[in-house]
Coordinates of C-alpha atoms and ligand atoms in Angstrom, one line a residue:
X1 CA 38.2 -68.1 -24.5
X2 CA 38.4 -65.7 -27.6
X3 CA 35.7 -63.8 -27.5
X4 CA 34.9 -62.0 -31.0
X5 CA 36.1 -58.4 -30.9
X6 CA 34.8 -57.2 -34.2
X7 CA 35.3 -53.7 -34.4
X8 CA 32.9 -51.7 -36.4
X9 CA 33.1 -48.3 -38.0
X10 CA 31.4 -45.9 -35.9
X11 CA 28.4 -44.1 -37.0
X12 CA 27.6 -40.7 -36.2
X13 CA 26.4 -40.8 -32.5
X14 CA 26.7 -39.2 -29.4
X15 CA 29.1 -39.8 -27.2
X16 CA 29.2 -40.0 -23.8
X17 CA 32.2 -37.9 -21.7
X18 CA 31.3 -39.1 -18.1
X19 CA 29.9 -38.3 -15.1
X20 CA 31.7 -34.6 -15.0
X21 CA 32.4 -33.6 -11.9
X22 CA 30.6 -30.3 -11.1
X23 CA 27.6 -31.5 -13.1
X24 CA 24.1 -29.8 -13.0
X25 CA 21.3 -31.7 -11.7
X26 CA 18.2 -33.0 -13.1
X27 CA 15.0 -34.7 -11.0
X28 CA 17.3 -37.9 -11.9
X29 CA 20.7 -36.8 -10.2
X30 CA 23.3 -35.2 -11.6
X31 CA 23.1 -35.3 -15.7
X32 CA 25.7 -37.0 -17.8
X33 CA 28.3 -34.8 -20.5
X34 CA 27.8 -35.7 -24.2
X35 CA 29.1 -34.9 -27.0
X36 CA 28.2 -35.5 -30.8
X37 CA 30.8 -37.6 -32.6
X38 CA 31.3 -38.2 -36.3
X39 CA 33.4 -41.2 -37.5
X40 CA 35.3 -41.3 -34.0
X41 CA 36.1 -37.3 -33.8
X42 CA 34.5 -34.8 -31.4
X43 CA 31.9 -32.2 -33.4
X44 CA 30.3 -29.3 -32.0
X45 CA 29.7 -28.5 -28.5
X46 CA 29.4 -30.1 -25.1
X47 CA 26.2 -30.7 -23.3
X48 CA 24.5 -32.0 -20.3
X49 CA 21.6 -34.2 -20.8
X50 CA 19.5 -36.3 -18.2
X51 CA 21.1 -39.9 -16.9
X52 CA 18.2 -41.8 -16.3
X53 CA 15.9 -40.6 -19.6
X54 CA 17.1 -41.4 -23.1
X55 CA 13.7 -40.2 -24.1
X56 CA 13.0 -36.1 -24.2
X57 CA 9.6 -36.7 -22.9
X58 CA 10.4 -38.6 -19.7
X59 CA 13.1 -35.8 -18.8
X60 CA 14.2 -33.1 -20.9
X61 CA 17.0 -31.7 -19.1
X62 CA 19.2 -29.7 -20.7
X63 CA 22.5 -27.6 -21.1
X64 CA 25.3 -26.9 -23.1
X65 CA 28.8 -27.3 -21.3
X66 CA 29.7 -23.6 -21.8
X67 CA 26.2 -22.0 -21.1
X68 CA 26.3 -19.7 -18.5
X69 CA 23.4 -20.2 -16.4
X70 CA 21.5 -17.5 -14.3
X71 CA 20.8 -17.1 -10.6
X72 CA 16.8 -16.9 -11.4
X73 CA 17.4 -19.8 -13.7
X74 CA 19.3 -22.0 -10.9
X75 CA 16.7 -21.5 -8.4
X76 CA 13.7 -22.6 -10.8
X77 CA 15.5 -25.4 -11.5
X78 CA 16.1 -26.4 -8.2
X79 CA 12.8 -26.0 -7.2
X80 CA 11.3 -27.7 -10.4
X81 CA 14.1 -30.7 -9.1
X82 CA 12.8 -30.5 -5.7
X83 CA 8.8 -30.2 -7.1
X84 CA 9.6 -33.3 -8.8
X85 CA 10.5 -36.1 -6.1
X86 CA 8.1 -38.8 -4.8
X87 CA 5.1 -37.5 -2.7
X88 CA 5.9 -39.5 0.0
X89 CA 9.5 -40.1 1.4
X90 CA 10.9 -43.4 1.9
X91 CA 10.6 -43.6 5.8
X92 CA 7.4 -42.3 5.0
X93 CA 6.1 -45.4 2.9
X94 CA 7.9 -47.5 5.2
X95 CA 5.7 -46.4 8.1
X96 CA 2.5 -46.4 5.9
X97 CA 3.5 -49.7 5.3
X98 CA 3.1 -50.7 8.7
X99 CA -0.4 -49.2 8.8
X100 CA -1.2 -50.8 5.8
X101 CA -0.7 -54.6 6.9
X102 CA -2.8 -53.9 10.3
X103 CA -5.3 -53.4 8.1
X104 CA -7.7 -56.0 7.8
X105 CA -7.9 -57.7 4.3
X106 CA -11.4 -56.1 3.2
X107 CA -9.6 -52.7 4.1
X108 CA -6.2 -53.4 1.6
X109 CA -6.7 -51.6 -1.2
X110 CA -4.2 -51.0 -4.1
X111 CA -4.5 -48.3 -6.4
X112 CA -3.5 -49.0 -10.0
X113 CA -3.5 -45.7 -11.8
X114 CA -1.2 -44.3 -8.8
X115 CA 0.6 -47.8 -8.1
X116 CA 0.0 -46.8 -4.4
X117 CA -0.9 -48.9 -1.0
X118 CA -4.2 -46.9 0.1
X119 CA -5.2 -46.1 3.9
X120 CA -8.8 -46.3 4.3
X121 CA -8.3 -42.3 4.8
X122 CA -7.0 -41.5 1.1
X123 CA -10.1 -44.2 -0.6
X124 CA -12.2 -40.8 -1.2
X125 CA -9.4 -39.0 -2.9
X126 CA -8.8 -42.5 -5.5
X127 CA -12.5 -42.7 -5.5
X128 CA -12.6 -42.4 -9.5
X129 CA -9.1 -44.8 -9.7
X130 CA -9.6 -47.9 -10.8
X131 CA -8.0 -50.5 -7.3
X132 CA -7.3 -54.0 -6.4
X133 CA -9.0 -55.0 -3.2
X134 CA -8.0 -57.7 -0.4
X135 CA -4.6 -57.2 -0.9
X136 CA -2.9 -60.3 0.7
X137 CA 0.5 -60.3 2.2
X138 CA 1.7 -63.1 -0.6
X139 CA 1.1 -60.1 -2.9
X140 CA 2.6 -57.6 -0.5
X141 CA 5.6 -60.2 -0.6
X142 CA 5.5 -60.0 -4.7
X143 CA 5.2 -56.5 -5.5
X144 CA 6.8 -57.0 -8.4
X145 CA 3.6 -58.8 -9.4
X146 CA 1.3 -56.1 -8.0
X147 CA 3.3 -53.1 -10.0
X148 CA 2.8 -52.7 -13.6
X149 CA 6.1 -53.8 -15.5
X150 CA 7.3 -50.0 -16.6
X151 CA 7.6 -50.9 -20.7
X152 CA 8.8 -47.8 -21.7
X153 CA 11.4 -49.2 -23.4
X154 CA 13.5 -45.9 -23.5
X155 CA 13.8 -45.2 -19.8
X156 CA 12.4 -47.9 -17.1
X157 CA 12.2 -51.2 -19.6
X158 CA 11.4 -52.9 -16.9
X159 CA 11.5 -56.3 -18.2
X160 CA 10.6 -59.3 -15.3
X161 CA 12.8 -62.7 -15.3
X162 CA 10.8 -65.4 -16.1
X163 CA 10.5 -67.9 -12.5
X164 CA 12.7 -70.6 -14.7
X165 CA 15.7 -67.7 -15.2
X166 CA 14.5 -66.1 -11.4
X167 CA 14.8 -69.8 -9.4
X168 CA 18.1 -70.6 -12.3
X169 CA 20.1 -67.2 -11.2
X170 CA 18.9 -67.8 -6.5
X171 CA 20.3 -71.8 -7.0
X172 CA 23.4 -70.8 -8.3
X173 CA 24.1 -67.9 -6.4
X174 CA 23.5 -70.3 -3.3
X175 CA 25.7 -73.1 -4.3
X176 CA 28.3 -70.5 -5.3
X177 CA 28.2 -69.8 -1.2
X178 CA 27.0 -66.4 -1.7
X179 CA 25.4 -64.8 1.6
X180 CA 24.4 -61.6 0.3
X181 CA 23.0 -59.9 -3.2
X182 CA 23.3 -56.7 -4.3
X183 CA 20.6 -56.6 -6.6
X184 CA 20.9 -53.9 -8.6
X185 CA 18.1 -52.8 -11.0
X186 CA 16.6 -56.8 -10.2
X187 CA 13.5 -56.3 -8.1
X188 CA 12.0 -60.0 -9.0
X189 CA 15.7 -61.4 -7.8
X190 CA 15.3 -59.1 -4.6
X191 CA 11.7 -60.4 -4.4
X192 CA 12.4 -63.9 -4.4
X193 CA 15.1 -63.7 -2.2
X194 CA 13.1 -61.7 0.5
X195 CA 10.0 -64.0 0.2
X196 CA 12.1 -67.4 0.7
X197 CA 14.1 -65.3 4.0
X198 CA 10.6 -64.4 5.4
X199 CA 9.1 -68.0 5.5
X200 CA 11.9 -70.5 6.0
X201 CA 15.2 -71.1 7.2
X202 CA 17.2 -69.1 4.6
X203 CA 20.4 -67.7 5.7
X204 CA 21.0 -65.2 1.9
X205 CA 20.0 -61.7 2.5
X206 CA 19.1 -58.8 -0.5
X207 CA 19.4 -55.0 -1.0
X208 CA 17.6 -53.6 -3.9
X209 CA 19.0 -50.6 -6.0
X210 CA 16.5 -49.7 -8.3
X211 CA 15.3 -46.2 -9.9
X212 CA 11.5 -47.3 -9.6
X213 CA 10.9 -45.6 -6.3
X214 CA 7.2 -47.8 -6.3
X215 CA 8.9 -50.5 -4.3
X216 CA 9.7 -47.8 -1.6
X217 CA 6.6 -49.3 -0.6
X218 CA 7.3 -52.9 0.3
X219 CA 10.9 -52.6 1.4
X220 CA 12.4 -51.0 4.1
X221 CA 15.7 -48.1 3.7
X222 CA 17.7 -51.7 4.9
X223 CA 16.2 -53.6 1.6
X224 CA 15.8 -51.1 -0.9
X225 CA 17.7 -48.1 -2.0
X226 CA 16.3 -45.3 -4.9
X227 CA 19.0 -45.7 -6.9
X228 CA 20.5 -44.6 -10.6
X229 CA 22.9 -46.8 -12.4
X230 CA 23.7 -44.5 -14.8
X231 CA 25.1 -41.7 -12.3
X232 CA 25.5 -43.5 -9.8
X233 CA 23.4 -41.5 -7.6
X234 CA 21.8 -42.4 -4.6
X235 CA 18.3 -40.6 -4.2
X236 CA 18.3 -40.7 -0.5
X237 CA 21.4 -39.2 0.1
X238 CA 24.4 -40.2 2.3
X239 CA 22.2 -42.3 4.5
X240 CA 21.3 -44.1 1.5
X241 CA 24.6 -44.4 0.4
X242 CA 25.8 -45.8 3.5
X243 CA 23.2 -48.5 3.4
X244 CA 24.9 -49.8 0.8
X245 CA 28.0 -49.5 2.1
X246 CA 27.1 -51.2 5.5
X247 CA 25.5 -54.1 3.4
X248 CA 28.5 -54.6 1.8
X249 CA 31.4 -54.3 4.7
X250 CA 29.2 -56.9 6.3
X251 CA 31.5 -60.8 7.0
X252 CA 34.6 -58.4 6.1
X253 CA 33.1 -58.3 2.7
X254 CA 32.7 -61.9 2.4
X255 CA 29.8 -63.8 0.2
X256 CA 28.4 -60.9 -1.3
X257 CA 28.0 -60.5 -4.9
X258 CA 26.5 -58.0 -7.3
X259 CA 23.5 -59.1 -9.4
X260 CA 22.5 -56.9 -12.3
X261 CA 20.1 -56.8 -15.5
X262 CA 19.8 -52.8 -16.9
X263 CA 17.9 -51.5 -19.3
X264 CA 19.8 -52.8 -22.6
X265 CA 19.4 -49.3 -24.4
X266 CA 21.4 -47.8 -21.5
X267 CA 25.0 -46.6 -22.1
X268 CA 27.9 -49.3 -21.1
X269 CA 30.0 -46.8 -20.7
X270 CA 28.1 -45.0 -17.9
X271 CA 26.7 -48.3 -16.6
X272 CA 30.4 -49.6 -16.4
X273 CA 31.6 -46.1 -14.7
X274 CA 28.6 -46.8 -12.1
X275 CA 29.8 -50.4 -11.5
X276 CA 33.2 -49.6 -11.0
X277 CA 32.4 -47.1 -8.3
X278 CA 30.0 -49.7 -6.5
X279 CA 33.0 -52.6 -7.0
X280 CA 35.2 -49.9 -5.7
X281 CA 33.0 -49.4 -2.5
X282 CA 33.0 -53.4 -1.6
X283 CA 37.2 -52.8 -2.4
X284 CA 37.1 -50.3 0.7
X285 CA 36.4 -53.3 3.0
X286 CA 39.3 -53.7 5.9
X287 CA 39.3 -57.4 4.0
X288 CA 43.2 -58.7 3.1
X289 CA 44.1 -59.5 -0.6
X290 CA 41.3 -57.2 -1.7
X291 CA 43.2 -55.1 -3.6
X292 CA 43.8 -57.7 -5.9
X293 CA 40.5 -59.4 -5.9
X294 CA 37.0 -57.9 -7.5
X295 CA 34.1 -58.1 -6.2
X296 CA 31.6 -60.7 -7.8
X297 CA 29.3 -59.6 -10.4
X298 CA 26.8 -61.3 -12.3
X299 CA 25.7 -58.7 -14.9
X300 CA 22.9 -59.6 -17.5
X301 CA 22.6 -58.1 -20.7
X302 CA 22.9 -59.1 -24.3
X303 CA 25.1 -61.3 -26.3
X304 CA 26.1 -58.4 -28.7
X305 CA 27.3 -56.3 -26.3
X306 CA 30.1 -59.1 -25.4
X307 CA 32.7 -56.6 -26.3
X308 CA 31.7 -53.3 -25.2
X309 CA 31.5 -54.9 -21.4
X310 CA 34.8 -56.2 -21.9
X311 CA 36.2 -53.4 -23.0
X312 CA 35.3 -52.1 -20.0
X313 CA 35.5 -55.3 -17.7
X314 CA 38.2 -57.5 -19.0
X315 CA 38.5 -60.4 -16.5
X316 CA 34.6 -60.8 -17.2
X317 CA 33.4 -63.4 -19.7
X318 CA 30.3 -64.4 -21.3
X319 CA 28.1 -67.7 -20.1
X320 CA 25.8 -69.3 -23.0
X321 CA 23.1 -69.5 -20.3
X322 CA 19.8 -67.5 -22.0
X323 CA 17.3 -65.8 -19.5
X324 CA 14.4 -65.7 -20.1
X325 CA 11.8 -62.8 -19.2
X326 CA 8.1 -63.4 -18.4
X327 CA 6.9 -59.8 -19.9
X328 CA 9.1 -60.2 -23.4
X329 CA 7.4 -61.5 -26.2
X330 CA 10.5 -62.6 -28.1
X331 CA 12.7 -63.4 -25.0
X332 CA 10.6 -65.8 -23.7
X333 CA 9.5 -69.7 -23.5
X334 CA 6.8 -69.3 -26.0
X335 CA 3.8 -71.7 -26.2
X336 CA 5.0 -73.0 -29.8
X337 CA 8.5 -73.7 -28.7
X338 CA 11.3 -72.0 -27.5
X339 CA 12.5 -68.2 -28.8
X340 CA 16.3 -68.1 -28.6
X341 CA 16.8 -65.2 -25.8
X342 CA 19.9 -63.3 -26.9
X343 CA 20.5 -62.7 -23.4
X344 CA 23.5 -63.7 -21.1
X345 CA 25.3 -63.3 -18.4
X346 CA 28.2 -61.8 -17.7
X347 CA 31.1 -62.6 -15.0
X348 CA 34.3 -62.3 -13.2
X349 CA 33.8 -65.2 -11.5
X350 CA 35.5 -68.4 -13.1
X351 CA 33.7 -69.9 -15.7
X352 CA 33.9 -73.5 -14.7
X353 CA 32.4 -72.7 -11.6
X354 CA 28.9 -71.4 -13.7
X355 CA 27.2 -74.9 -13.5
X356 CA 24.2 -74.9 -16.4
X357 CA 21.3 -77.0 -16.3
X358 CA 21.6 -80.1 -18.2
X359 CA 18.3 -80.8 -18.2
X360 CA 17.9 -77.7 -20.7
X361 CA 20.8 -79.0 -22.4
X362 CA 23.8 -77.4 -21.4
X363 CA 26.7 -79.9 -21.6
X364 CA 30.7 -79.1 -20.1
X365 CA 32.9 -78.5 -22.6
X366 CA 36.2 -79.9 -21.0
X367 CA 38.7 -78.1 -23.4
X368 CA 36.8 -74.8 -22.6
X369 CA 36.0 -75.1 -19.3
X370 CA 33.0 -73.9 -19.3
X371 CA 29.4 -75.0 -19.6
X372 CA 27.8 -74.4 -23.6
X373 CA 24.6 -74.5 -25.1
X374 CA 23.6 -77.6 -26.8
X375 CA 24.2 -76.0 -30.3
X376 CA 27.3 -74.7 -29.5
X377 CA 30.5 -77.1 -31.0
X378 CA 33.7 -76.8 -30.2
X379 CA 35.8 -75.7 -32.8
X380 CA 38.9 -77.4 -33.6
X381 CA 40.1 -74.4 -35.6
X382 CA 39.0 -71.9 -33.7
X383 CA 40.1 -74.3 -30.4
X384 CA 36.6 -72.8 -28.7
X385 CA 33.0 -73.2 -28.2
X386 CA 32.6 -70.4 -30.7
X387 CA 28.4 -69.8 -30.8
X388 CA 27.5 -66.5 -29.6
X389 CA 23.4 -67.3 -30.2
X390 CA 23.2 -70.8 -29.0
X391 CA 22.7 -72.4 -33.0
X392 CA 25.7 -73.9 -34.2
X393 CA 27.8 -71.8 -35.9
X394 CA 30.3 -72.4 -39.3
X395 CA 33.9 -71.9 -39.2
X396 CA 35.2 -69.6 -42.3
X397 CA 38.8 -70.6 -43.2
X398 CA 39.2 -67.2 -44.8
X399 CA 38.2 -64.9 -42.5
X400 CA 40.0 -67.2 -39.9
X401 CA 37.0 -67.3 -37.1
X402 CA 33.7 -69.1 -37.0
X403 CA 30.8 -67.1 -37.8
X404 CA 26.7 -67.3 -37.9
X405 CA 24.9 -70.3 -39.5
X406 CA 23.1 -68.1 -42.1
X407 CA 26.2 -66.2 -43.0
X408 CA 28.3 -67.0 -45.7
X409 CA 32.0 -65.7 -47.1
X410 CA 32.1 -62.7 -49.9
X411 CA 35.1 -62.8 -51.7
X412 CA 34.2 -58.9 -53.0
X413 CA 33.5 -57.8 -49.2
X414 CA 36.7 -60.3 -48.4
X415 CA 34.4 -61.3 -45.2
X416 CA 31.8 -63.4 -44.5
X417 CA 28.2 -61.5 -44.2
X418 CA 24.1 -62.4 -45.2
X419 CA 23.5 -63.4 -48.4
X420 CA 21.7 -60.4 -48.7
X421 CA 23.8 -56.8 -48.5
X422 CA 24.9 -54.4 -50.7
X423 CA 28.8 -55.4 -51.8
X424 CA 31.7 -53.3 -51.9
X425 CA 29.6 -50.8 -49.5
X426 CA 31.2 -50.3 -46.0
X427 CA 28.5 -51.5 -44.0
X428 CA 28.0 -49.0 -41.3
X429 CA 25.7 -50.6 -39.1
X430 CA 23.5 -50.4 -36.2
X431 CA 25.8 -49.7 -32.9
X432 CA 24.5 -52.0 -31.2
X433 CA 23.4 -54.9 -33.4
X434 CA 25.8 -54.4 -36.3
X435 CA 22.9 -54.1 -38.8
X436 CA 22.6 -51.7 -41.5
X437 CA 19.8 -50.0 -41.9
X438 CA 18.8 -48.7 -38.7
X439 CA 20.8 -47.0 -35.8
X440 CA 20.9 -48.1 -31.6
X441 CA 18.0 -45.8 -31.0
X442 CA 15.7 -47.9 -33.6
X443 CA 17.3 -51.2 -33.1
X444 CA 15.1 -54.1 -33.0
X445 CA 16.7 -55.9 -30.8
X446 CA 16.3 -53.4 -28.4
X447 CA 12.7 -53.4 -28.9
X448 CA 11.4 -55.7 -26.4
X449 CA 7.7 -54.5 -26.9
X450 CA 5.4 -57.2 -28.7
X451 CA 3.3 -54.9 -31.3
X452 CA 6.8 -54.1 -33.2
X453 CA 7.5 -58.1 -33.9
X454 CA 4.5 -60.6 -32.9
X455 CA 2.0 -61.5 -36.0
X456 CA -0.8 -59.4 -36.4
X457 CA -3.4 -62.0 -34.7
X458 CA -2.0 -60.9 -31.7
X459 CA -2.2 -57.5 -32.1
X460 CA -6.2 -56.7 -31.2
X461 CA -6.2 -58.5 -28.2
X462 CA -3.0 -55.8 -27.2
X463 CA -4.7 -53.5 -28.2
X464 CA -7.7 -53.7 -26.2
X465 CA -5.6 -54.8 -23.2
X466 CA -3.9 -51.6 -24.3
X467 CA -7.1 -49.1 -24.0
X468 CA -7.9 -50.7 -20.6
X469 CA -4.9 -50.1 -19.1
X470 CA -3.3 -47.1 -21.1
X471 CA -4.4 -44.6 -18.7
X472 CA -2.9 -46.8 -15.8
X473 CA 0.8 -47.5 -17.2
X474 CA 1.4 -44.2 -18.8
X475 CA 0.5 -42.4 -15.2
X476 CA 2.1 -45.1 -13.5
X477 CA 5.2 -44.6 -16.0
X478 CA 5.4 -40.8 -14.9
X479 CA 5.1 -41.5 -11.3
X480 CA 7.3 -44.5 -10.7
X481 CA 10.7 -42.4 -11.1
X482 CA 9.5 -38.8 -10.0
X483 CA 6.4 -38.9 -8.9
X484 CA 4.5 -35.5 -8.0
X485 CA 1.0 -35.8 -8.5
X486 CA -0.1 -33.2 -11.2
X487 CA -3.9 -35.1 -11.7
X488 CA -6.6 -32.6 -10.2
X489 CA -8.2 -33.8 -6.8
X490 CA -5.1 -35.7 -5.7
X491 CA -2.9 -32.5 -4.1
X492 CA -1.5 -33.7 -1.1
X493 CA -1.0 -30.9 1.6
X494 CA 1.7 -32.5 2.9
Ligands
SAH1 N1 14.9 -58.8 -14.9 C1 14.9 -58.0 -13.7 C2 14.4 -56.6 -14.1 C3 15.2 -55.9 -15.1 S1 14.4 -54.6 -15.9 C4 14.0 -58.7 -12.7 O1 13.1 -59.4 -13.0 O2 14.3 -58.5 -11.5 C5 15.5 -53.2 -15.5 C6 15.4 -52.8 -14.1 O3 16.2 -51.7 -14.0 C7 14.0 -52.3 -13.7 O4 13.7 -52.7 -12.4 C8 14.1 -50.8 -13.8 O5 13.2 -50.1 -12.8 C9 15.5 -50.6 -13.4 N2 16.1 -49.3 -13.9 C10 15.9 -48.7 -15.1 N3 16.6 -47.6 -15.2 C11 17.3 -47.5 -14.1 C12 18.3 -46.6 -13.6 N4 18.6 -45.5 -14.3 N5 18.8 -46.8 -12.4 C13 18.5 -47.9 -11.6 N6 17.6 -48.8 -12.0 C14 17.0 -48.6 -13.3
ZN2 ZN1 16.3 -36.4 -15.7
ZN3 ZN1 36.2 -71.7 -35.7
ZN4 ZN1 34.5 -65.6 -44.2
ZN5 ZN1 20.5 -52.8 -34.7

């Protein structure tokens, strides 16, 4: 398949030098080396920043490569680190967990502003939190369902499949043969998964890796792991660590595969770095012929980022198939017809093997191998199905490649562009998009929140959702990742 590589000038950005050994550490593991960049060339000095937070206000670690850092200074921050992990430990909500479902149902009570399973002990403390009560075990099984979605878009974006794209992804990954799922950063995937293994016979087993230390909760240290994908650092140590390990050594290696969908503002490059390592653990497997063979991975993420991943990932390649998200106003099934999701996965395995559903009109293209989107033509030029976006797309004979429906060939540009752009000017767009106009920290589509694109009708009913539940999310926000309670009346003493 040729996939378009279109290289784009590089605007000013920062850019990432790795996961530097030595590194300092912030609440969020140990903090990634950047370095400002201007047209492709290094410019002024090194620094650490946070891994997990692209936002100052969710983490604003930082320190310049160089600086020299004192004793006094070293110990604050460690204790500010240590001041700034969950209240409760793992095993900890694992064993509250236990109390929690011998509870009788008019005792179950969920609190929403701390996103926290409540013992009949701790109701006085939450007295003046707004809670759910009669907290079945079908919504102990869906947690997912009980926990606010974490919006924020530049940290958590916690964005929920839709149960189409959720019961889409579990079917194939069982008639693929696969046994187990490393789910990383996919806590509906994990969910769905755990539910089906709890009430039939269902023989395909998940471990969650996730940053959102809320499902600590509902999931044993076996199932779920506090996990950062953009460090690679696992929060509960080397026990954690060898959890995942363990899960995936199991059957010699055998019928696991990697399932991921990250926050798409995150970096590829340190997502990639983080991948490698974990594709590199399943490698370590006794297992024959594994030096040769990767590990599965299903990794979701935009169409546009096509060749950043395989830049990094070249035996991957790109399925047509859209997911869909049940919290995403513009990536989902709408009411009045179907939003295109820009959304795909991404693979090593072979694409032929990647069986769409007809019925939502994917057909097999028998030249390509592969299964297309309904829109999508084959090219006879081109000699591929060439639609990135799932519309039919044009082929241009003079820039020698098929390109977007709406776009159209500039003989002053000598390349085919919208109607509307400046001519002549370099276009040095969006990094992540290609757009001018805007760069990857304002990029729309990154912005999966509905105020910034849905007509204004909708906009008052958000908002008074909003005010209802504004003090719940933005606590819940702070607490999910590192969560010490700073509201009065709620100091734990242990
Ligand atoms: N569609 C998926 C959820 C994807 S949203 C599903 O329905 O299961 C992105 C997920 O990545 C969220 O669960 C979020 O908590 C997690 N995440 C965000 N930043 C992370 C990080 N630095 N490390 C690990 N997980 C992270
Ligand atoms: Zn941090
Ligand atoms: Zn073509
Ligand atoms: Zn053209
Ligand atoms: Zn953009």
């Amino acid at each position: 398949m040729a996939a378009a590589r279109t290289e784009r000038p590089q605007p000013a950005a920062l850019a990432l030098l790795g996961p530097a050994p030595g590194a300092p550490s912030c609440p969020h593991g140990p903090a990634l080396l950047f370095v400002k960049t201007s047209q492709g060339r290094e410019e002024g000095r090194r620094f650490y920043a946070c891994s997990a937070c692209r936002d100052r206000k969710d983490c604003n670690f930082f320190q310049w490569e160089d600086e020299k850092v004192s004793e006094a200074r070293l110990a604050a921050r460690e204790e500010y680190n240590r001041n700034h992990q969950p209240s409760f430990t793992h095993r900890q909500n694992v064993d509250r967990y236990k109390n929690f479902v011998l509870l009788p149902l008019s005792k179950r009570r969920f609190c929403q502003e701390c996103q926290q399973l409540l013992l009949p002990a701790e109701w006085e403390k939450h007295s003046d939190h707004q809670f759910l009560c009669n907290i079945t075990t079908t919504q102990l099984k869906s947690p997912s369902q009980l926990l606010y979605p974490l919006e924020n878009k530049k940290t958590n974006a916690q964005y929920l499949f839709a149960d189409r794209s959720c019961k889409f992804l579990l079917n194939l990954l069982i008639d693929l043969g696969f046994r187990r799922v490393l789910s990383v950063g996919t806590p509906r995937l994990h969910e769905m998964i755990q539910s089906k293994a709890s009430q039939e016979e269902f023989n395909v087993r998940s471990l969650l890796l996730d940053i959102d230390f809320r499902y600590s909760q509902f999931y044993t240290e076996d199932e779920f792991c506090h996990y950062n994908m953009f460090n690679h650092h696992f929060f509960g140590g080397e026990a954690a660590r060898e959890t995942c390990r363990k899960f995936l050594y199991e059957e010699n290696g055998e019928g696991v595969i990697m399932v991921t969908d990250p926050p798409f503002g995150g970096l590829v490059e340190a997502l990639a770095s983080s991948f490698k390592k974990l594709m590199a653990m399943w490698r370590e497997t006794e297992k024959e012929g594994h030096d040769t063979k990767e590990m599965p991975v299903f990794w979701i993420f935009p169409y546009f980022f096509e060749s950043r991943i395989l830049d990094f990932f070249p035996s991957f390649s790109m399925m047509d198939y859209q997911v869909d998200y049940d919290n995403h106003a513009l990536y989902k099934h709408g009411k009045t017809g179907r939003r295109q999701s820009p959304v795909r996965i991404f693979t090593n395995l072979t694409p032929s093997m990647i069986v769409l559903p007809e019925e939502e009109g994917y057909r097999f293209c028998t030249v390509c191998q592969r299964y297309v989107s309904s829109g999508n033509q084959h090219c006879e030029i081109c000699n591929s199905c060439t639609s990135k976006d799932g519309r039919r797309w044009k082929h241009c004979i003079l820039c020698k490649k098929c390109v977007k429906p709406s776009w159209f060939h500039c003989s002053n540009c000598n390349c085919c562009t919208l109607q509307k752009h400046s001519c002549g000017k370099s276009d040095v767009g969006c990094f992540v998009c290609g757009k001018a106009g805007h760069k990857r920290s304002a990029c729309p589509s990154l912005s999966r929140t509905r105020t910034a694109h849905q007509p204004d009708k909708k906009k008052g009913q958000k908002t008074r959702k909003r005010v209802k539940m504004g003090i719940c999310r933005r606590l819940a926000m702070k607490h999910a990742i590192l969560s010490k309670r700073k509201v009065k009346n709620k100091k734990k003493k242990t």
